Amino acid sequence: MKTKVLLIGIDGLNLSTALGSGRSPALAALKQAGHFATMSMAVPTLSGPGWSTILTGSTHAEHAVTDNLFSGHNLLYRHDLLSRAFYQDQSTTTFAAAGWPPLVDPSGVGPVIHERREQQRAGQHRVISRDGETYGYQRVDAEIADATAYAVTQAGPDVSFVYFCDTDDAAHLDGAVGQQYLDAIGRTDAHVARLRAAVAHRVESLAEKWLLILTTDHGHKDGGGHGGDSPQERASFVIATGLGRANPDWTERLTPESLVPLLLAELRDR
Ligand SMILES: [Zn+2]
């Protein structure tokens, strides 16, 4: 049986803050059980270029996303993880859910995750798009978690990407050492716990193999904010936890553009 992948992106997460706060038991448990790798993001440490690199396996020069406006981007030629998994094996079902429109909304400036309308019609690709910029990420992330838990439980897509931005939003408003950031970490951790439980249930009842991946696109300075080249802003990580299978045999230091090819290789393995 092939491995199924659930990639969880948490925007602007200072992992050390989360783990030190005691507010992220699910993250801590997944790190404890899984493979842990550090990752250093390229400058500028912004969401647009960061997620474009993580999700397409391309460097900033290759995808040409330089900021969050995406003008002049090259994403039509830099296929995302879900698309590449499908083109690698056309029986693959894929799912994406995000509240930041550039990642998934075809009417926006991206999207980084390609629309693939034919596969949507065929029931092989599903995209849940919400607008956290307008409606707030605390609320929108909860909707994204609901939709993803439902999709994992009911359909069990082969490759999924789910994205949360409550943490980044809180850090921009209140800094990365304040109560609001810790509260956002707690809420996000609860979403992760719920998704992990949905995956674990499938593993137990259907004997499936899953790989649950956690990562972030950049950290935050203590006062909130990112984009620069300080170690705290560039700090990212990959937690890759096998459920119903072994953890992946990856190095302890990964480049952001290496995640897509590594995941595609795990999908090819039987
Ligand atoms: Zn970001």
Short mmCIF file of C-alpha atoms and ligand atoms in Angstrom, two decimals:
data_model
loop_
_atom_site.label_atom_id
_atom_site.label_comp_id
_atom_site.label_asym_id
_atom_site.label_seq_id
_atom_site.Cartn_x
_atom_site.Cartn_y
_atom_site.Cartn_z
CA MET A 1 0.00 0.00 0.00
CA LYS A 2 1.23 3.47 -0.86
CA THR A 3 1.94 6.11 1.73
CA LYS A 4 -0.51 8.99 2.06
CA VAL A 5 0.89 12.41 2.87
CA LEU A 6 -0.65 15.19 4.97
CA LEU A 7 1.49 18.33 4.88
CA ILE A 8 0.52 20.87 7.56
CA GLY A 9 1.86 24.39 7.07
CA ILE A 10 1.85 26.70 10.09
CA ASP A 11 2.68 30.25 9.07
CA GLY A 12 5.23 32.20 11.08
CA LEU A 13 5.81 29.63 13.80
CA ASN A 14 8.75 29.99 16.17
CA LEU A 15 8.97 26.31 17.04
CA SER A 16 11.16 26.84 20.11
CA THR A 17 8.59 29.27 21.51
CA ALA A 18 5.78 26.80 20.87
CA LEU A 19 7.60 23.88 22.46
CA GLY A 20 8.83 25.99 25.40
CA SER A 21 5.37 27.35 26.12
CA GLY A 22 3.72 24.05 26.99
CA ARG A 23 0.86 25.13 24.72
CA SER A 24 1.67 22.71 21.91
CA PRO A 25 1.41 19.13 23.19
CA ALA A 26 0.51 17.76 19.74
CA LEU A 27 3.53 19.40 18.10
CA ALA A 28 5.76 18.12 20.90
CA ALA A 29 4.41 14.56 20.58
CA LEU A 30 4.81 14.53 16.80
CA LYS A 31 8.38 15.85 17.11
CA GLN A 32 9.14 13.22 19.73
CA ALA A 33 7.77 10.41 17.57
CA GLY A 34 8.93 11.66 14.19
CA HIS A 35 11.98 12.62 12.19
CA PHE A 36 13.13 16.15 12.97
CA ALA A 37 15.11 18.36 10.62
CA THR A 38 16.05 22.01 10.76
CA MET A 39 15.59 24.18 7.71
CA SER A 40 16.86 27.68 6.95
CA MET A 41 14.62 29.83 4.77
CA ALA A 42 16.01 32.06 2.02
CA VAL A 43 15.79 35.85 2.26
CA PRO A 44 13.43 37.67 2.00
CA THR A 45 11.73 35.59 4.69
CA LEU A 46 8.23 36.34 3.45
CA SER A 47 5.22 34.05 3.10
CA GLY A 48 4.91 34.31 -0.69
CA PRO A 49 8.42 33.17 -1.60
CA GLY A 50 8.64 30.82 1.41
CA TRP A 51 5.51 28.79 0.68
CA SER A 52 6.22 28.88 -3.05
CA THR A 53 9.56 27.20 -2.35
CA ILE A 54 8.22 24.66 0.16
CA LEU A 55 5.25 23.71 -2.04
CA THR A 56 6.93 23.63 -5.46
CA GLY A 57 10.46 22.51 -4.63
CA SER A 58 11.83 25.58 -6.37
CA THR A 59 14.30 28.24 -5.30
CA HIS A 60 13.29 31.91 -5.21
CA ALA A 61 15.09 32.38 -8.53
CA GLU A 62 13.12 29.54 -10.10
CA HIS A 63 9.60 30.51 -9.00
CA ALA A 64 10.29 34.26 -9.14
CA VAL A 65 7.96 35.03 -6.23
CA THR A 66 9.76 37.86 -4.46
CA ASP A 67 7.05 39.10 -2.09
CA ASN A 68 3.36 38.67 -1.27
CA LEU A 69 2.18 40.46 -4.42
CA PHE A 70 3.36 37.62 -6.70
CA SER A 71 3.80 39.96 -9.67
CA GLY A 72 5.84 38.39 -12.47
CA HIS A 73 5.80 34.96 -10.84
CA ASN A 74 6.78 31.82 -12.68
CA LEU A 75 4.41 29.43 -10.89
CA LEU A 76 2.74 28.22 -14.08
CA TYR A 77 5.98 26.40 -14.79
CA ARG A 78 6.72 25.34 -11.20
CA HIS A 79 4.17 22.68 -10.35
CA ASP A 80 3.12 22.22 -6.76
CA LEU A 81 3.51 19.03 -4.73
CA LEU A 82 -0.10 17.94 -5.32
CA SER A 83 0.13 18.40 -9.09
CA ARG A 84 3.47 16.60 -9.29
CA ALA A 85 2.12 13.71 -7.23
CA PHE A 86 -0.80 13.46 -9.66
CA TYR A 87 1.38 13.60 -12.78
CA GLN A 88 3.68 11.00 -11.21
CA ASP A 89 0.73 8.61 -10.69
CA GLN A 90 -2.60 9.64 -12.17
CA SER A 91 -4.60 7.56 -9.71
CA THR A 92 -3.51 10.03 -6.98
CA THR A 93 -6.20 12.01 -5.16
CA THR A 94 -5.24 15.39 -3.72
CA PHE A 95 -6.71 17.95 -1.32
CA ALA A 96 -5.72 21.48 -0.32
CA ALA A 97 -7.27 23.81 2.25
CA ALA A 98 -5.99 27.27 3.12
CA GLY A 99 -7.21 30.63 4.34
CA TRP A 100 -4.51 32.70 2.63
CA PRO A 101 -5.87 33.25 -0.89
CA PRO A 102 -2.53 33.33 -2.82
CA LEU A 103 -2.01 29.67 -1.95
CA VAL A 104 -5.27 28.28 -3.33
CA ASP A 105 -7.63 30.91 -4.76
CA PRO A 106 -7.58 30.88 -8.59
CA SER A 107 -9.07 34.40 -8.71
CA GLY A 108 -6.21 35.76 -6.61
CA VAL A 109 -2.56 36.53 -7.33
CA GLY A 110 -1.41 32.89 -7.34
CA PRO A 111 -2.39 30.27 -6.74
CA VAL A 112 0.64 28.28 -5.65
CA ILE A 113 -1.50 25.11 -5.61
CA HIS A 114 -2.66 24.68 -9.18
CA GLU A 115 -6.38 24.57 -9.82
CA ARG A 116 -6.36 21.45 -12.08
CA ARG A 117 -10.04 21.88 -12.86
CA GLU A 118 -10.27 18.65 -14.86
CA GLN A 119 -9.14 16.65 -11.85
CA GLN A 120 -11.58 18.56 -9.64
CA ARG A 121 -14.41 17.56 -11.98
CA ALA A 122 -13.22 13.97 -11.88
CA GLY A 123 -13.24 14.02 -8.06
CA GLN A 124 -9.48 13.57 -7.82
CA HIS A 125 -8.61 17.06 -6.57
CA ARG A 126 -10.40 19.27 -4.11
CA VAL A 127 -9.56 22.78 -2.97
CA ILE A 128 -11.02 24.60 0.02
CA SER A 129 -10.27 28.32 -0.13
CA ARG A 130 -11.13 30.83 2.59
CA ASP A 131 -10.14 34.45 3.10
CA GLY A 132 -8.48 34.96 6.45
CA GLU A 133 -7.24 38.41 5.42
CA THR A 134 -10.88 39.57 5.37
CA TYR A 135 -12.57 37.35 7.96
CA GLY A 136 -9.73 36.74 10.40
CA TYR A 137 -7.50 33.70 10.72
CA GLN A 138 -8.72 32.49 14.10
CA ARG A 139 -12.13 31.82 12.63
CA VAL A 140 -10.97 30.81 9.15
CA ASP A 141 -8.32 28.38 10.46
CA ALA A 142 -11.06 26.61 12.43
CA GLU A 143 -13.09 26.24 9.22
CA ILE A 144 -10.00 24.96 7.40
CA ALA A 145 -9.40 22.43 10.18
CA ASP A 146 -13.05 21.31 10.01
CA ALA A 147 -12.91 20.82 6.24
CA THR A 148 -9.62 18.95 6.42
CA ALA A 149 -10.68 16.66 9.27
CA TYR A 150 -13.79 15.83 7.25
CA ALA A 151 -11.77 15.16 4.08
CA VAL A 152 -9.23 12.97 5.88
CA THR A 153 -11.95 11.02 7.67
CA GLN A 154 -14.35 10.59 4.75
CA ALA A 155 -12.07 10.41 1.73
CA GLY A 156 -8.48 10.01 2.89
CA PRO A 157 -6.84 11.88 -0.02
CA ASP A 158 -3.44 10.54 -1.09
CA VAL A 159 -1.71 13.93 -0.79
CA SER A 160 -3.07 16.86 1.23
CA PHE A 161 -1.85 20.32 2.12
CA VAL A 162 -3.51 22.24 4.94
CA TYR A 163 -2.46 25.70 6.02
CA PHE A 164 -2.95 27.69 9.23
CA CYS A 165 -2.12 31.38 9.68
CA ASP A 166 -3.48 32.30 13.14
CA THR A 167 0.07 32.22 14.57
CA ASP A 168 1.52 34.62 11.98
CA ASP A 169 -1.44 36.96 12.36
CA ALA A 170 -1.06 37.06 16.15
CA ALA A 171 2.67 37.77 15.95
CA HIS A 172 2.11 40.67 13.56
CA LEU A 173 -0.47 42.14 15.94
CA ASP A 174 1.11 41.47 19.31
CA GLY A 175 4.68 40.20 18.80
CA ALA A 176 6.08 36.71 19.10
CA VAL A 177 6.59 36.64 22.87
CA GLY A 178 3.14 37.84 23.96
CA GLN A 179 0.02 36.14 25.19
CA GLN A 180 -1.80 36.41 21.86
CA TYR A 181 0.93 34.45 20.08
CA LEU A 182 0.81 31.71 22.72
CA ASP A 183 -2.99 31.57 22.48
CA ALA A 184 -2.73 31.22 18.68
CA ILE A 185 -0.16 28.45 19.14
CA GLY A 186 -2.59 26.66 21.46
CA ARG A 187 -5.47 26.92 18.98
CA THR A 188 -3.28 25.74 16.10
CA ASP A 189 -1.97 22.84 18.15
CA ALA A 190 -5.56 21.75 18.77
CA HIS A 191 -6.16 21.74 15.00
CA VAL A 192 -3.03 19.61 14.54
CA ALA A 193 -4.16 17.22 17.29
CA ARG A 194 -7.51 16.80 15.60
CA LEU A 195 -5.96 16.06 12.21
CA ARG A 196 -3.50 13.65 13.77
CA ALA A 197 -6.39 11.80 15.43
CA ALA A 198 -8.28 11.62 12.11
CA VAL A 199 -5.19 10.11 10.45
CA ALA A 200 -4.58 7.72 13.35
CA HIS A 201 -8.16 6.48 13.12
CA ARG A 202 -7.67 5.62 9.44
CA VAL A 203 -4.38 3.89 10.20
CA GLU A 204 -6.04 1.76 12.88
CA SER A 205 -9.25 0.94 11.03
CA LEU A 206 -7.95 0.65 7.45
CA ALA A 207 -4.30 -0.30 8.02
CA GLU A 208 -3.16 2.65 5.88
CA LYS A 209 0.31 4.17 5.89
CA TRP A 210 0.54 7.92 6.47
CA LEU A 211 3.25 10.51 6.68
CA LEU A 212 2.32 13.62 8.64
CA ILE A 213 4.59 16.59 7.94
CA LEU A 214 4.74 19.88 9.84
CA THR A 215 6.65 22.94 8.69
CA THR A 216 6.70 26.74 8.68
CA ASP A 217 7.69 29.40 6.15
CA HIS A 218 9.63 31.69 8.52
CA GLY A 219 9.89 32.70 12.15
CA HIS A 220 9.12 36.03 13.79
CA LYS A 221 11.25 38.59 15.57
CA ASP A 222 10.33 38.96 19.24
CA GLY A 223 8.48 42.20 18.50
CA GLY A 224 6.69 40.60 15.56
CA GLY A 225 7.66 40.88 11.92
CA HIS A 226 9.83 39.04 9.42
CA GLY A 227 11.41 39.39 6.02
CA GLY A 228 15.02 39.85 7.09
CA ASP A 229 17.95 37.50 7.50
CA SER A 230 18.17 37.10 11.28
CA PRO A 231 18.46 33.48 12.47
CA GLN A 232 15.06 33.72 14.18
CA GLU A 233 13.34 34.90 10.97
CA ARG A 234 15.07 32.27 8.82
CA ALA A 235 14.45 29.41 11.24
CA SER A 236 12.18 26.67 9.96
CA PHE A 237 11.90 22.94 10.52
CA VAL A 238 10.40 19.75 9.22
CA ILE A 239 8.73 17.25 11.54
CA ALA A 240 7.92 14.09 9.57
CA THR A 241 6.05 11.43 11.49
CA GLY A 242 5.09 8.05 10.09
CA LEU A 243 1.78 6.55 11.20
CA GLY A 244 1.35 2.91 10.24
CA ARG A 245 4.85 3.07 8.75
CA ALA A 246 8.40 4.06 9.71
CA ASN A 247 9.60 7.64 9.81
CA PRO A 248 11.37 8.75 6.64
CA ASP A 249 15.11 8.33 6.49
CA TRP A 250 16.02 11.96 5.84
CA THR A 251 18.96 14.08 6.92
CA GLU A 252 18.78 16.33 9.98
CA ARG A 253 19.21 19.44 7.89
CA LEU A 254 16.98 20.06 4.88
CA THR A 255 16.75 22.83 2.34
CA PRO A 256 13.25 24.25 1.77
CA GLU A 257 13.32 23.24 -1.91
CA SER A 258 14.20 19.63 -1.03
CA LEU A 259 10.90 18.80 0.66
CA VAL A 260 8.84 18.25 -2.52
CA PRO A 261 11.27 15.76 -4.12
CA LEU A 262 11.64 13.93 -0.80
CA LEU A 263 7.86 13.59 -0.48
CA LEU A 264 7.46 12.50 -4.11
CA ALA A 265 10.03 9.76 -3.45
CA GLU A 266 8.06 8.59 -0.37
CA LEU A 267 4.92 8.42 -2.55
CA ARG A 268 6.72 6.27 -5.12
CA ASP A 269 7.88 3.77 -2.48
CA ARG A 270 5.62 0.81 -1.88
ZN ZN B 1 4.35 33.64 6.45
#
